[in-house]
XYZ file of C-alpha atoms in Angstrom:
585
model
C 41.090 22.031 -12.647
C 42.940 19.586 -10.102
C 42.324 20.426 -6.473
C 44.741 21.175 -3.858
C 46.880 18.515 -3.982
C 46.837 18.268 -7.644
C 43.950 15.443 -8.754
C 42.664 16.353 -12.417
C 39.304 16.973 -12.266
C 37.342 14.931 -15.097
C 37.013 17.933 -17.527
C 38.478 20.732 -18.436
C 37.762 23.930 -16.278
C 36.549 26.591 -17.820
C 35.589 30.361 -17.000
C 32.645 32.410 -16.726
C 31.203 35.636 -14.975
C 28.244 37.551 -15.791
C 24.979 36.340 -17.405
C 24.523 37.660 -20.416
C 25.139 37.377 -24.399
C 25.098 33.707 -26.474
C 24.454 30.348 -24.023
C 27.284 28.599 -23.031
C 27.329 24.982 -22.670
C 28.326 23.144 -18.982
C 32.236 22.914 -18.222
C 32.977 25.410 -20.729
C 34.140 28.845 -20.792
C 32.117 31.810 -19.687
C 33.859 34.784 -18.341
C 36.650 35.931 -15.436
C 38.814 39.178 -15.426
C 39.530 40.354 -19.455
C 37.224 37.336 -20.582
C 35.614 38.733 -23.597
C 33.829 35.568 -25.020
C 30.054 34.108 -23.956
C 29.009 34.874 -20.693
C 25.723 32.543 -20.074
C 25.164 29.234 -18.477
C 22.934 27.060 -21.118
C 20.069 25.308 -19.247
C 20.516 22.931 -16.607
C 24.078 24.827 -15.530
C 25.031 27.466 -13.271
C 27.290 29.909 -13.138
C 28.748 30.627 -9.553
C 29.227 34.586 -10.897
C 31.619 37.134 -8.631
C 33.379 34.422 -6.845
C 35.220 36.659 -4.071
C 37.981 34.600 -3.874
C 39.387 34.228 -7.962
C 37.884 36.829 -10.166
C 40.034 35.254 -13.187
C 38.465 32.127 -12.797
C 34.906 30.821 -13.279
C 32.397 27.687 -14.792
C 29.354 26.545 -16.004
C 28.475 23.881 -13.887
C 25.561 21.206 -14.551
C 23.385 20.944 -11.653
C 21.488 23.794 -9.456
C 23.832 27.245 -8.231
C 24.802 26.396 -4.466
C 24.220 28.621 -1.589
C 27.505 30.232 -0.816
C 28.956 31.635 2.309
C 31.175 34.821 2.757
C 34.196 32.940 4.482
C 36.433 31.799 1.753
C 40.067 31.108 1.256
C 42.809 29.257 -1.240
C 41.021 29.751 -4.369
C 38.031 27.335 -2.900
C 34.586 28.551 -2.591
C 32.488 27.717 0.630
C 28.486 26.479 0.128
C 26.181 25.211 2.438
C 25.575 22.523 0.783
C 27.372 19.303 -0.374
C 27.134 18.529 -3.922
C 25.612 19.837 -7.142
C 24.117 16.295 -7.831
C 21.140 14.938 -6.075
C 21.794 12.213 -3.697
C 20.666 9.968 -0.733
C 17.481 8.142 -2.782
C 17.675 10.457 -5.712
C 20.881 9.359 -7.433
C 21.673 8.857 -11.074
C 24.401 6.026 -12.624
C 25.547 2.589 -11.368
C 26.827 2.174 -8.010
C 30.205 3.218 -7.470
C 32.783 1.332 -4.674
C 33.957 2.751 -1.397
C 35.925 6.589 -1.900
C 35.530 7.091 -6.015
C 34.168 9.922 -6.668
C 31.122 10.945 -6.835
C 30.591 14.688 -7.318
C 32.171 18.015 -7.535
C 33.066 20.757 -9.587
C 33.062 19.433 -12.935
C 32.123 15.812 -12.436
C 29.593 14.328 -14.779
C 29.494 10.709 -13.456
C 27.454 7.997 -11.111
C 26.521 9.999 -8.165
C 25.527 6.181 -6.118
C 27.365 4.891 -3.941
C 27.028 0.779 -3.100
C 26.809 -0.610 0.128
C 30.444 -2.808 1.339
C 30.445 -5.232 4.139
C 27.313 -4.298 5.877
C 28.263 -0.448 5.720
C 26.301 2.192 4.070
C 28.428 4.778 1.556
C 27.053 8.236 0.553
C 28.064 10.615 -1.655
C 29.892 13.268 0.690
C 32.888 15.829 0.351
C 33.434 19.616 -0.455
C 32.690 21.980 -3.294
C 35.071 20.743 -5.692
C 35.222 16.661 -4.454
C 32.881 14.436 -3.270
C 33.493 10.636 -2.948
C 31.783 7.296 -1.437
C 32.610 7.641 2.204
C 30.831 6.279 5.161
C 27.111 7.366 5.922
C 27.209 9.446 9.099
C 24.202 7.546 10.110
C 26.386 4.339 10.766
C 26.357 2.553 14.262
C 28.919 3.468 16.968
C 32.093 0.892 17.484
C 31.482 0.899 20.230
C 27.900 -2.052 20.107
C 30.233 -4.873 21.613
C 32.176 -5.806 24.363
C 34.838 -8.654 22.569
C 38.537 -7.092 22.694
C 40.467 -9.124 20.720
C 43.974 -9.565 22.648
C 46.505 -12.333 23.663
C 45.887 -12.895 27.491
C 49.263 -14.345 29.496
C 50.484 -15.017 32.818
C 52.985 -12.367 32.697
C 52.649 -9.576 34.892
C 50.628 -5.986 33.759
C 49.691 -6.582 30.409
C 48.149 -3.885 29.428
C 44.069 -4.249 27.643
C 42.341 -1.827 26.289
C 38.793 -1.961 28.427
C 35.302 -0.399 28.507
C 32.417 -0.082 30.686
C 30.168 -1.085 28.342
C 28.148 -4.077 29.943
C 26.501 -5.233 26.922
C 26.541 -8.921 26.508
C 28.728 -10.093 23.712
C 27.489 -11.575 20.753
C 29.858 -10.851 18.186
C 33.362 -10.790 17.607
C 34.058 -7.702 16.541
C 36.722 -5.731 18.835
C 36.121 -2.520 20.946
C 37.708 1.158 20.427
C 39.092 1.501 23.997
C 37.870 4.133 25.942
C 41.038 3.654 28.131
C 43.931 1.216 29.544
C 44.276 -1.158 32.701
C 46.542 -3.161 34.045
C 45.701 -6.850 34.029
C 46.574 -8.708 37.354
C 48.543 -12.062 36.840
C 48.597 -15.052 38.114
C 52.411 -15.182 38.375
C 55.395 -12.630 38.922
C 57.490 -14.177 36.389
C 57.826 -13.596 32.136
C 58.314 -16.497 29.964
C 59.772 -15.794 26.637
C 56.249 -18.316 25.474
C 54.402 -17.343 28.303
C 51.524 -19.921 28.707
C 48.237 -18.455 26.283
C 50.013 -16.999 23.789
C 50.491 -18.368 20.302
C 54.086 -17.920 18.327
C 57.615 -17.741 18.673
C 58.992 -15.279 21.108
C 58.910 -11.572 19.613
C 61.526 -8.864 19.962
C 60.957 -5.549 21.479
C 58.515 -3.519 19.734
C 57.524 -5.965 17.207
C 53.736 -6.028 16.653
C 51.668 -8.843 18.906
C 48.284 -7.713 18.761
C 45.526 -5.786 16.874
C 42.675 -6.038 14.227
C 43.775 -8.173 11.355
C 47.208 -9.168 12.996
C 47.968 -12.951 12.554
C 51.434 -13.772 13.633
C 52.631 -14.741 16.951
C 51.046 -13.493 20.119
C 54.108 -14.112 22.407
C 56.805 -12.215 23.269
C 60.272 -12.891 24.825
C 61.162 -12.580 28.155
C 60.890 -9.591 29.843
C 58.607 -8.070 27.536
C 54.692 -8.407 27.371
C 51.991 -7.886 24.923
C 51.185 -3.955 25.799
C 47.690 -3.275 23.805
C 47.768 0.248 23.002
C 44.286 -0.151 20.927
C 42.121 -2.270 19.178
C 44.542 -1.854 16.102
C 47.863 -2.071 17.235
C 50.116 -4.229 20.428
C 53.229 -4.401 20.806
C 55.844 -6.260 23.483
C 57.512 -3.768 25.347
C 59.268 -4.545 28.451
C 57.521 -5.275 31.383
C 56.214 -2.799 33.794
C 56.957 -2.838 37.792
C 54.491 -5.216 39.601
C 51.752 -4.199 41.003
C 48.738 -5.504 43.133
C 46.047 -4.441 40.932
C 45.791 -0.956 38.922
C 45.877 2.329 40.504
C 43.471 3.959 38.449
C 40.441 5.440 40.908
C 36.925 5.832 40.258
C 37.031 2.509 38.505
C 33.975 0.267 37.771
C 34.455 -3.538 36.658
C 33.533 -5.474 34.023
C 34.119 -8.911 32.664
C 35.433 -9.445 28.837
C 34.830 -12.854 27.046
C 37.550 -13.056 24.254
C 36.264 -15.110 21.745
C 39.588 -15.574 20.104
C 42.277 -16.297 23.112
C 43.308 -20.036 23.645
C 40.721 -21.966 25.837
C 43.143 -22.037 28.809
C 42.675 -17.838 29.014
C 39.211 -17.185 27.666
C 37.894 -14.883 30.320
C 39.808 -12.015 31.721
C 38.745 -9.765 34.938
C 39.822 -6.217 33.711
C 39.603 -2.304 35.920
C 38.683 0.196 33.625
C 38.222 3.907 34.422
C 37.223 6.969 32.811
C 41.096 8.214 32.120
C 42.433 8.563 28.688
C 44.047 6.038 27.248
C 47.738 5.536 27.915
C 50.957 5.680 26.243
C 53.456 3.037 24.853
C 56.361 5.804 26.077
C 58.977 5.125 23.556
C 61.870 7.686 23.238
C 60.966 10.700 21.510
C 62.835 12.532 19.235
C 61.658 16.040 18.258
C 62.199 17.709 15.502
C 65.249 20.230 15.568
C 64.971 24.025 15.637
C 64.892 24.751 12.287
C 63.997 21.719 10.117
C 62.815 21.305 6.358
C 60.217 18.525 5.765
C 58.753 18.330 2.753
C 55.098 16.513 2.259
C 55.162 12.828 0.900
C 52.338 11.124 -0.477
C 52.234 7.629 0.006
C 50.169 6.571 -2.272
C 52.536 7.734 -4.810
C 56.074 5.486 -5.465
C 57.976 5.098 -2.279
C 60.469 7.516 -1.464
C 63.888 5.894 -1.411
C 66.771 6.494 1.124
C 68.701 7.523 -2.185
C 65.628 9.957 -2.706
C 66.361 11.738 0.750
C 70.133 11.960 -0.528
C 69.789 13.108 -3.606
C 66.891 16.107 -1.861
C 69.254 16.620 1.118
C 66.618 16.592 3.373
C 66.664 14.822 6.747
C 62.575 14.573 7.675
C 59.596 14.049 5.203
C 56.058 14.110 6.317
C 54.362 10.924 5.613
C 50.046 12.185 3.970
C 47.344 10.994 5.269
C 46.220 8.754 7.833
C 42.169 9.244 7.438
C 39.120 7.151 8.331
C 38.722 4.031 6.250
C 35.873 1.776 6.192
C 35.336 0.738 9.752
C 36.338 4.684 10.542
C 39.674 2.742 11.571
C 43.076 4.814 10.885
C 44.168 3.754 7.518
C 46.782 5.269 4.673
C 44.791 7.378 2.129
C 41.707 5.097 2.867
C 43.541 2.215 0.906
C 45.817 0.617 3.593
C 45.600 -0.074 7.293
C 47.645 0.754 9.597
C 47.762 -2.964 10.832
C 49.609 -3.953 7.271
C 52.991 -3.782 6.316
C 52.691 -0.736 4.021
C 55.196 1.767 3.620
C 57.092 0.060 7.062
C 60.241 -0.918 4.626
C 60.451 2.442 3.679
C 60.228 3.869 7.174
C 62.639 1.381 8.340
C 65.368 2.520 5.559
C 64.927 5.929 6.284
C 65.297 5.251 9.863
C 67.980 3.216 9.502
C 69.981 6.154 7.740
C 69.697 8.619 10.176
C 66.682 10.147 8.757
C 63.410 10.413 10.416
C 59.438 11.033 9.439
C 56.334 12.996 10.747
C 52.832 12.041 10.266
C 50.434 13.888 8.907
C 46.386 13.237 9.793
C 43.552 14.883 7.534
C 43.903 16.763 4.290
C 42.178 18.313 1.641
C 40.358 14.553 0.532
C 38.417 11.587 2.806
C 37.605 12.088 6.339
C 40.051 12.811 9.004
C 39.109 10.685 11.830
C 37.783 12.956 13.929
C 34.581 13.588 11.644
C 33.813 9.357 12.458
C 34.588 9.105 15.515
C 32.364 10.756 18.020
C 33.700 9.769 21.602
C 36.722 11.388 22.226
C 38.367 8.827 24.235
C 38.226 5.932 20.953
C 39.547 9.259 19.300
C 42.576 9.933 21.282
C 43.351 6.101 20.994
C 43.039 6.012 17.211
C 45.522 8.773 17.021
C 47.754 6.819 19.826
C 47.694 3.681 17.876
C 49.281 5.861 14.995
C 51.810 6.864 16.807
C 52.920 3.860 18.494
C 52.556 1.764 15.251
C 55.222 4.209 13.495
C 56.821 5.312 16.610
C 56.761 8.890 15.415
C 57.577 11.717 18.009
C 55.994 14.333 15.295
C 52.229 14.320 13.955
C 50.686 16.963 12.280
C 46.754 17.341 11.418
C 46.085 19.002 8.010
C 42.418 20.180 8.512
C 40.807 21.980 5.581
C 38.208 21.836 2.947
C 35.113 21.098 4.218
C 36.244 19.406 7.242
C 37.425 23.096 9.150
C 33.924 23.644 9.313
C 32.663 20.288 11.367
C 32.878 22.575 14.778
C 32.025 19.483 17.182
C 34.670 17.323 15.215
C 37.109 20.333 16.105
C 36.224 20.333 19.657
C 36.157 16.227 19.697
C 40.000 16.496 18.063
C 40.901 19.208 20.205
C 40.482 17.137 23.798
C 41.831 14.031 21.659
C 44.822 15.634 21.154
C 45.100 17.516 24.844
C 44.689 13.881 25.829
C 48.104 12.587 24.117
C 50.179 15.469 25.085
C 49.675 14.372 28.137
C 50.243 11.166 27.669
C 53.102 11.439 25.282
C 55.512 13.854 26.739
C 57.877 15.506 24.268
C 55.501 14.476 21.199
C 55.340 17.447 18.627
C 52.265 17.958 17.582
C 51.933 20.646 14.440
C 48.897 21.809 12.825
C 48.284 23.237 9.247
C 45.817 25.523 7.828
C 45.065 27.206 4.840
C 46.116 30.886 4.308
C 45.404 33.600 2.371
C 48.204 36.819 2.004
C 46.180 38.536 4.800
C 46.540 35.352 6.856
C 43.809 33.158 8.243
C 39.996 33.314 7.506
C 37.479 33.589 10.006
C 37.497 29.511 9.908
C 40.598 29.260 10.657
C 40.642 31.625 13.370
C 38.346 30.048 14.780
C 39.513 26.270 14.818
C 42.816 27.777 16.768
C 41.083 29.531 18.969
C 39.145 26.167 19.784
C 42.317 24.480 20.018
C 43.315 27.461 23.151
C 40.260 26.992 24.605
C 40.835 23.278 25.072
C 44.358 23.518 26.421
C 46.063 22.412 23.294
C 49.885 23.350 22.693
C 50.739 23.842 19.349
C 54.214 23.524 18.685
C 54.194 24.430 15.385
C 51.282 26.851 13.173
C 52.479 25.297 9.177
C 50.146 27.544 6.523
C 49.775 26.524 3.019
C 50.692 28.850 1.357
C 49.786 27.904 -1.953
C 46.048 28.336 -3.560
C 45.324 31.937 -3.061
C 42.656 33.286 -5.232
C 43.241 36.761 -3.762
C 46.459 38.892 -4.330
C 48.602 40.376 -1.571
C 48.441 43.608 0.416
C 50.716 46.644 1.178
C 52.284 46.231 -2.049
C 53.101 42.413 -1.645
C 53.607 40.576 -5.150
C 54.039 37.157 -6.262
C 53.812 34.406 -4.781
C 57.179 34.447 -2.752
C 55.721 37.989 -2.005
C 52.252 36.631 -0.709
C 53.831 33.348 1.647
C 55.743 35.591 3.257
C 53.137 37.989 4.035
C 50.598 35.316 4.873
C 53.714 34.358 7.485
C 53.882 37.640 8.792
C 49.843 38.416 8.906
C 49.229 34.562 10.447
C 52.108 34.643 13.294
C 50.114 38.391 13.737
C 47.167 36.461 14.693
C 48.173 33.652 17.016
C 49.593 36.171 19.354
C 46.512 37.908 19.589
C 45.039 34.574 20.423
C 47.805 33.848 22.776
C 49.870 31.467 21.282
C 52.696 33.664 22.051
C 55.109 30.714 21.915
C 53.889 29.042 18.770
C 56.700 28.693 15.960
C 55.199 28.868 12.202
C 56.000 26.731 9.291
C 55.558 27.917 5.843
C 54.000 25.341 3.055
C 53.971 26.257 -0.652
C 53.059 24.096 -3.649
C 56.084 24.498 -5.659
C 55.483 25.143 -9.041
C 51.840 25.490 -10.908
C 49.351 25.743 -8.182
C 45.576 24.380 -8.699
C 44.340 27.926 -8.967
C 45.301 29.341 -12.431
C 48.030 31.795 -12.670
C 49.741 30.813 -9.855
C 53.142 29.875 -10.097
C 55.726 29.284 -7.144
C 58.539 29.159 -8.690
C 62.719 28.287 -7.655
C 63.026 32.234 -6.893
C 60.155 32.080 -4.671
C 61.448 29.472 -2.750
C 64.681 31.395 -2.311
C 62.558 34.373 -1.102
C 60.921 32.637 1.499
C 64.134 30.681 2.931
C 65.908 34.132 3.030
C 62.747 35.665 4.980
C 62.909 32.123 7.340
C 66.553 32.621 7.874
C 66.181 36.194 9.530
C 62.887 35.824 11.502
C 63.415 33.014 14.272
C 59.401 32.154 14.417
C 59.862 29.920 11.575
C 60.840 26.700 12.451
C 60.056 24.604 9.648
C 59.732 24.912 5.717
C 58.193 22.106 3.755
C 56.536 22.100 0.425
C 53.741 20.285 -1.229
C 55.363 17.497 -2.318
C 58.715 15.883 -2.190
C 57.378 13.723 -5.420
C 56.622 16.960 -7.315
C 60.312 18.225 -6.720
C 61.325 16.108 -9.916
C 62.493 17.051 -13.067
C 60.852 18.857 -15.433
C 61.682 20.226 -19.230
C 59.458 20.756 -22.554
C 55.968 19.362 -22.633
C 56.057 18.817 -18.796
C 56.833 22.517 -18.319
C 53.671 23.746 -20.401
C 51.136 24.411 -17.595
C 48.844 25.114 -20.217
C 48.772 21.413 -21.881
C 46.296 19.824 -19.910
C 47.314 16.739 -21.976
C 50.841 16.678 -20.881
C 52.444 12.934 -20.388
C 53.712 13.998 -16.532
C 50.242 15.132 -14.586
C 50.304 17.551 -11.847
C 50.208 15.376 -9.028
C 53.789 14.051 -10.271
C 55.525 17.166 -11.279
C 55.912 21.045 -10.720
C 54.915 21.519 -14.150
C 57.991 24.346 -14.273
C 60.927 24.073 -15.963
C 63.463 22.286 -13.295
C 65.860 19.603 -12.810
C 65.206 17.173 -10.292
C 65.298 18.002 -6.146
C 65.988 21.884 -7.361
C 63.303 23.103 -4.531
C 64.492 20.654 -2.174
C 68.088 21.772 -2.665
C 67.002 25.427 -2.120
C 64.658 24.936 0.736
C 68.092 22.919 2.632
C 69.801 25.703 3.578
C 66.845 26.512 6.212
């Protein structure tokens, strides 16, 4: 069974229920709702038996039965613990490299994960994946004091700074804990200010940042504004000032090790505020919008793509925690590169615009590395100036919803950049069932209230049930638009009494068996959008998925079909048929 997003697991799922009658061997079939066929687990499997959430659904599983927990949702069983394969000193196979996996339902493989560049990888993740990431045991960033970042003459450049007072000895650069600005030595900008290495760059092109080696200089009036260790870019010059006017500040001398001899030390204010803003125009998304999901690590979306699905926004999955717990595409491509910026630029360039979405169902949103919330809220703002996006959304579910200091850690993060990006849209989505959130859920919103956090927008998955609908509500056009009603229910009894909602399906064959959204569904739901005005966006999971589909590709059922699930709706459809539906929001 794939998960969420539509991953093939590496066997066939199979069902089960009770224990009784003939043995039946791991990863095959043993019960579920009019199952009439073997119903026991041969040795060395367990059965998870009366899963709460998907009585048609079961499996023999090789390994030890997992405690499980009552709060469940989306067709995904909750356990308290992390794998049905030993690990950490007990692990079977050859080493595998950073984020394959390692575990989960149905995996049979190496459950070892090799060390990479001095870090340590362990086998971690949810019930049904579990890949290479990151030991949690790993040393804070934050061990050094070396920012690497072109020093000039010009006036207020801002550097990312930290108290930290330990001496420096290597050359690895800090996660700012906030922003100052650098006196100068002179009131003038020099399109190559003296320091700085490069032809003069244009406004808002990259000058700075981890793994950035083109030109440090940028033309005149514009400087080298450092919004984090991973990203700079020249922006035009702030008004001079004397020294910063940030209070409570300590000092603290930085040696660059990497600036030109003629700049090599730097006298920088730092402060305990959060780290500031780049403040480029912001353009939120309009009252009603449809943005489907787009996974980049799929083929790039095309402005002919966005045409042909008459859609004006798409929401760019995942930025997550990479190696060095820096933002990074997927875990495969940093920030700091050039991927996916041709694409953005063509869809900009058209008219169009994106969102970008932090978390989902795989790898670690950043928030579960990073534990200070300050380097948090500036890992988030180097996303957002690197793509200049006025829309972000953070996807939290799985196993991740249930990382409560994480939550809180996110929650100030992200109080942190509304303030210090005014008119940024900030969504958040979480997983649904008809009745509308779990008590997980709940309770990560509630969080977010306590901490001051706006949310502009509420998006539910709708997608993944495992449960059917109440009050008489059928299919699953029947059960979004319940889980709609029943969620918006729930945030004003929390008090987001402003909050708009955004509905999410996974159009076509879902990961839980049976479940089908299909292209009268989707009318359904942007009928029910249409007349209630608390829905402000629609979006699907995902715009690659929305392509078309006929004979083999259509049967669900043919696990060995040539287009996979990840790639198609697996219904019969031409191509862009949901996304032509969904338009008329």
């Amino acid at each position: 069974m794939p998960d969420r997003w539509g991953r093939p697991s590496s066997s066939l799922d199979q069902q089960f229920v009770h224990h009784s009658g003939v043995n039946v061997t791991s990863i095959n079939l043993g019960g579920g709702v009019t199952w009439t066929g073997p119903t026991c687990c041969a040795s060395g499997s367990f059965c998870s038996a009366g899963n709460p959430v998907n009585p048609w659904y079961s499996q023999c599983i090789p390994g030890t039965a997992p405690a499980t927990t009552s709060d469940a949702g989306n067709g995904n069983p909750t356990t308290t613990t992390t794998s049905t394969v030993p690990t950490s000193g007990s692990c079977v196979g050859a080493p595998l490299a950073p984020y394959s996996q390692c575990g989960g339902f149905g995996y049979v493989g190496s459950n070892c994960c090799a060390s990479f560049s001095g870090v340590t990888y362990a086998c971690q993740g949810g019930y049904w994946w579990m890949s290479c990431t990151p030991s949690g045991n790993q040393p804070p960033a934050t061990t050094t004091t070396n920012i690497v970042v072109p020093v000039t003459t010009t006036t207020n450049v801002v550097v990312p700074a930290t108290t930290t007072t330990r001496a420096a000895t290597t050359t690895n650069p800090v996660v700012p804990t906030t922003t100052a600005n650098v006196p100068s030595t002179t009131t003038s900008n020099s399109a190559t200010p003296t320091g700085c290495v490069g032809a003069p760059l244009a406004e808002w092109a990259q000058c700075s940042g981890i793994g950035y080696t083109g030109s440090t200089c940028c033309s005149s009036g514009l400087v080298c504004v450092v919004s984090s260790q991973w990203w700079g870019s020249c922006q035009k010059a702030p008004p001079t000032t004397a020294a910063s006017t940030t209070v409570s500040a300590s000092t603290t001398k930085v040696t660059s090790t990497t600036t030109p001899a003629s700049a090599t030390t730097t006298k920088v204010t730092t402060s305990s505020a959060s780290p500031t803003s780049t403040h480029f125009p912001m353009h939120p998304p309009p009252a009603r919008v449809f943005a489907p999901y787009l996974d980049v690590t799929k083929s790039t979306i095309s402005v002919s793509d966005m045409q042909n699905a008459r859609t004006n926004w798409v929401i760019l999955s995942f930025i997550v925690a990479g190696s060095n717990n820096q933002p990074t595409w997927a875990s495969q491509y940093d920030i700091t590169s050039s991927f996916y910026m041709d694409a953005i630029n063509s869809i900009r360039a058209n008219g169009n615009d994106i969102a970008i979405a932090f978390g989902g169902y795989d790898f670690q949103e950043l928030a579960l590395v990073i534990t200070d919330v300050k380097q948090l809220q500036a890992a988030y703002q180097s996303v957002i100036d690197r793509y200049q996006v006025s829309w972000i959304d953070f996807d939290i579910e799985s196993t991740s919803i249930y990382d409560t200091a994480a939550n809180d850690r996110r929650a100030q993060a992200i109080a942190g950049l509304q303030q210090a990006n005014p008119g940024l849209t900030v969504s958040f989505t979480v997983s649904v069932i008809p009745s509308g959130m779990v008590s997980s859920g709940i309770s990560w919103i509630t969080n977010l209230k306590s901490r001051g956090v706006r949310i502009d927008i509420l998006n539910i998955l709708a997608m993944d049930y495992g449960v059917p609908g109440e009050n008489g509500a059928t299919g699953m056009g029947g059960y979004a638009i319940q889980a709609a009603q029943s969620t918006y229910a729930q945030l004003q009894q929390i008090g987001y009494t402003s909050t708009k909602l955004g509905i999410t399906p996974m159009i076509g064959a879902n990961d839980v068996s049976g479940e089908f959204f299909t292209l009268a569904n989707a009318q359904q739901v942007v009928d029910f959008a249409l007349a209630n005005s608390y829905i402000q966006m629609l979006a699907f999971w995902s715009l690659h998925r929305d392509s078309a589909c006929s004979g083999q590709c259509a049967d669900y059922t043919n696990y060995a079909a040539v287009v996979p699930l990840y790639d198609s709706s697996r219904i019969a459809q031409n191509a862009f048929d949901f996304s032509h539906i969904f338009n008329a929001f």
